[in-house]
Structures are given as C-alpha cells and as structure tokens.
Amino acid sequence: MVIKRRLLARSVLCFEVHITEHCNLNCSGCCHFSPLAQKSFLDVNSFTADCNRIARLSGGHLQYIQLLGGEPLLHPQLIEFMRAARSCFDDSTRILLVTNGILLSNQPDLFWKSCADYNIQIAISKYPIELDIGTISTKAKTYIVKCGYYNNLIIVDFDFSSTDLTVEKQNNMWHYPLDLKGQQNIAENFKYCGFANSCITLRDGRLYTCASAAHIKFFNDYFKTGLSVTEDDSIDIYKAKNAEEILNFLAAPIPFCRYCNVRGRTKGHKWNISRKDLAEWT
Ligand code: SF4
C-alpha cells in the first residue's frame, strides 16, 4: 500500500526547504548532512521567487511547506520566510517550522506573534535533550500557536505527565547507509525508500523527490567524495510546464537512488552528537 502510494503521483504538491544549512545540535548520521555543512543561510528573495513560481503552478494551494534545516531558528530573517511563504499560499496550506527546539524558549514575542499572524505551526523533533517545555508551552498557548512534538506531519501535544520527555527516543535513531560505489538497484531502492516522493525538497529553484539527493553536496564537500547529482535528479520549477509534470517526476526513481543502501537501513541506534565520521553515513 505504502509502496503503491510512493510510485503514484501525488494529487497536490508539497515541499520542505532548508532555510539554514548548519545546525546547533548536529545529530550523528543526520540524513540532511547538516553536521557537515558550513554556516549558510538561504536568501529570502530567492525563496520568495521560488514560492511565487510554485504558487503559480499549483494555484496557490499546497498540502504543506516545511521550513527546516539545519536549524531554522538560527536564521536571522526567519520571520521574513514565514511572511513570504504565507503571502504565496493561503491558509489551506499547512506551514510548519520544524526545529530541534533548543532556541525556542528564548524567542522574542515578535516571533510568537508572527507564527500566529502567518498561521505557522511549530513542530519539535524529539531528541534526548533538555528543553524548557514549560516556557515553550506557555508562549504557544498565549499566542494561540499550534506547537508540539513532531511525528511525520503530526504535531503531538506535550505530555507533562512524563517525568523524562527525552528517554523515549534515546535508542530510536535510524542509520541510513550510502553506497559510495553507487551499485544499488535504482528501481528497488525507490520502491522501498521511505523518503521517496515523501521528503520533497526545494533547493535552488529545483524540486527533488527526497532530501538526500538535494543535500548530498555537504557530504561530498566534507569527505571529498564524488556522489554524482545531475539535472536528471531534480526538476527545474521554472522550466516545468505545470504541476502535473512536477508531480509525475517526483513519483519516479532518480539516478541518485543508486547511492542509497535502502535494504541496509537500520533502526534502534542510540542518539549521539556527530563526530563527522564517514561511518555515520556508510
Ligand atoms: S535517492 Fe532514492 S533511494 Fe535515496 S533517499 Fe532519495 S528516493 Fe530514497
């Protein structure tokens, strides 16, 4: 059932986008390669242009947009990204800010007010770290902002009855190995990959079916590897004639799938800070 859905074109577009490449947490084996990224911020004008183009193609409605990274709260112009996204898409498009939450309790009132004004939901990725959930929850309630722990597009309310909110996820991390030789079966990989046609990623005016192909540059730059990404791995939103062309592209395997060892993915690993060791990704 899931496989069939992956190979079927979606009916509505959606995307996630790195507005910050680097991170203030840097989890081991991060599938966005953020621990390996240099400090870098997305330009708000280029984001606005891309949103305008996608809005024209989609009729102004998407299933969702996820502003993430890296850690999006590190971006000094974060509020401008919220405003730009909402100005292109009406309230029928869910806009989520996906964060590790570390900087959330220190955000100024303007941040919370902007989340309310632009109807932005806050989704906290759950890691075994201490967060000031009391302050975060109070702010969210005061400004009537939907905010909670994140699980596959579902935002789960904070559970204050739990004495340790962090334990649950300590041994629940995935290992996503790459095949540096690129000898994997492309069609099989796409069929069984949970990211395929799911983590649709906007980068430099192009849409990718997954985050791995979109952000492999950071892995290549850091480890001096040559995992090849070509124009066939993504679709140019300025050249695409309509949303249907994009949706069909995103539902098909890409050449980069040969680098993913999808059958070798394993769950149940202890969460750690990255040591930027090649073994975290291979
Ligand atoms: S490149 Fe293919 S196999 Fe690898 S994460 Fe993306 S969709 Fe999945």
Coordinates of C-alpha atoms and ligand atoms in Angstrom, one line a residue, residues 189-190 193 195-196 209-210 212 254 256-257 260 262 265, ligand 1:
N189 CA 15.6 1.4 -3.8
F190 CA 13.0 3.9 -4.8
C193 CA 12.6 4.1 0.4
F195 CA 12.0 9.3 1.7
A196 CA 10.9 8.8 -1.9
T209 CA 11.9 13.6 -4.6
C210 CA 14.0 13.4 -1.3
S212 CA 19.3 13.0 0.3
I254 CA 16.2 9.1 -10.0
F256 CA 21.0 9.2 -7.4
C257 CA 19.0 6.2 -5.9
C260 CA 21.4 4.6 -1.2
V262 CA 18.0 1.1 1.4
R265 CA 18.9 0.9 6.8
Ligands
SF4_1 S1 17.9 8.9 -3.7 FE1 16.3 7.4 -4.0 S2 16.7 5.8 -2.5 FE2 17.9 7.5 -1.9 S3 16.7 8.6 -0.4 FE3 16.3 9.6 -2.4 S4 14.5 8.5 -3.2 FE4 15.3 7.2 -1.5

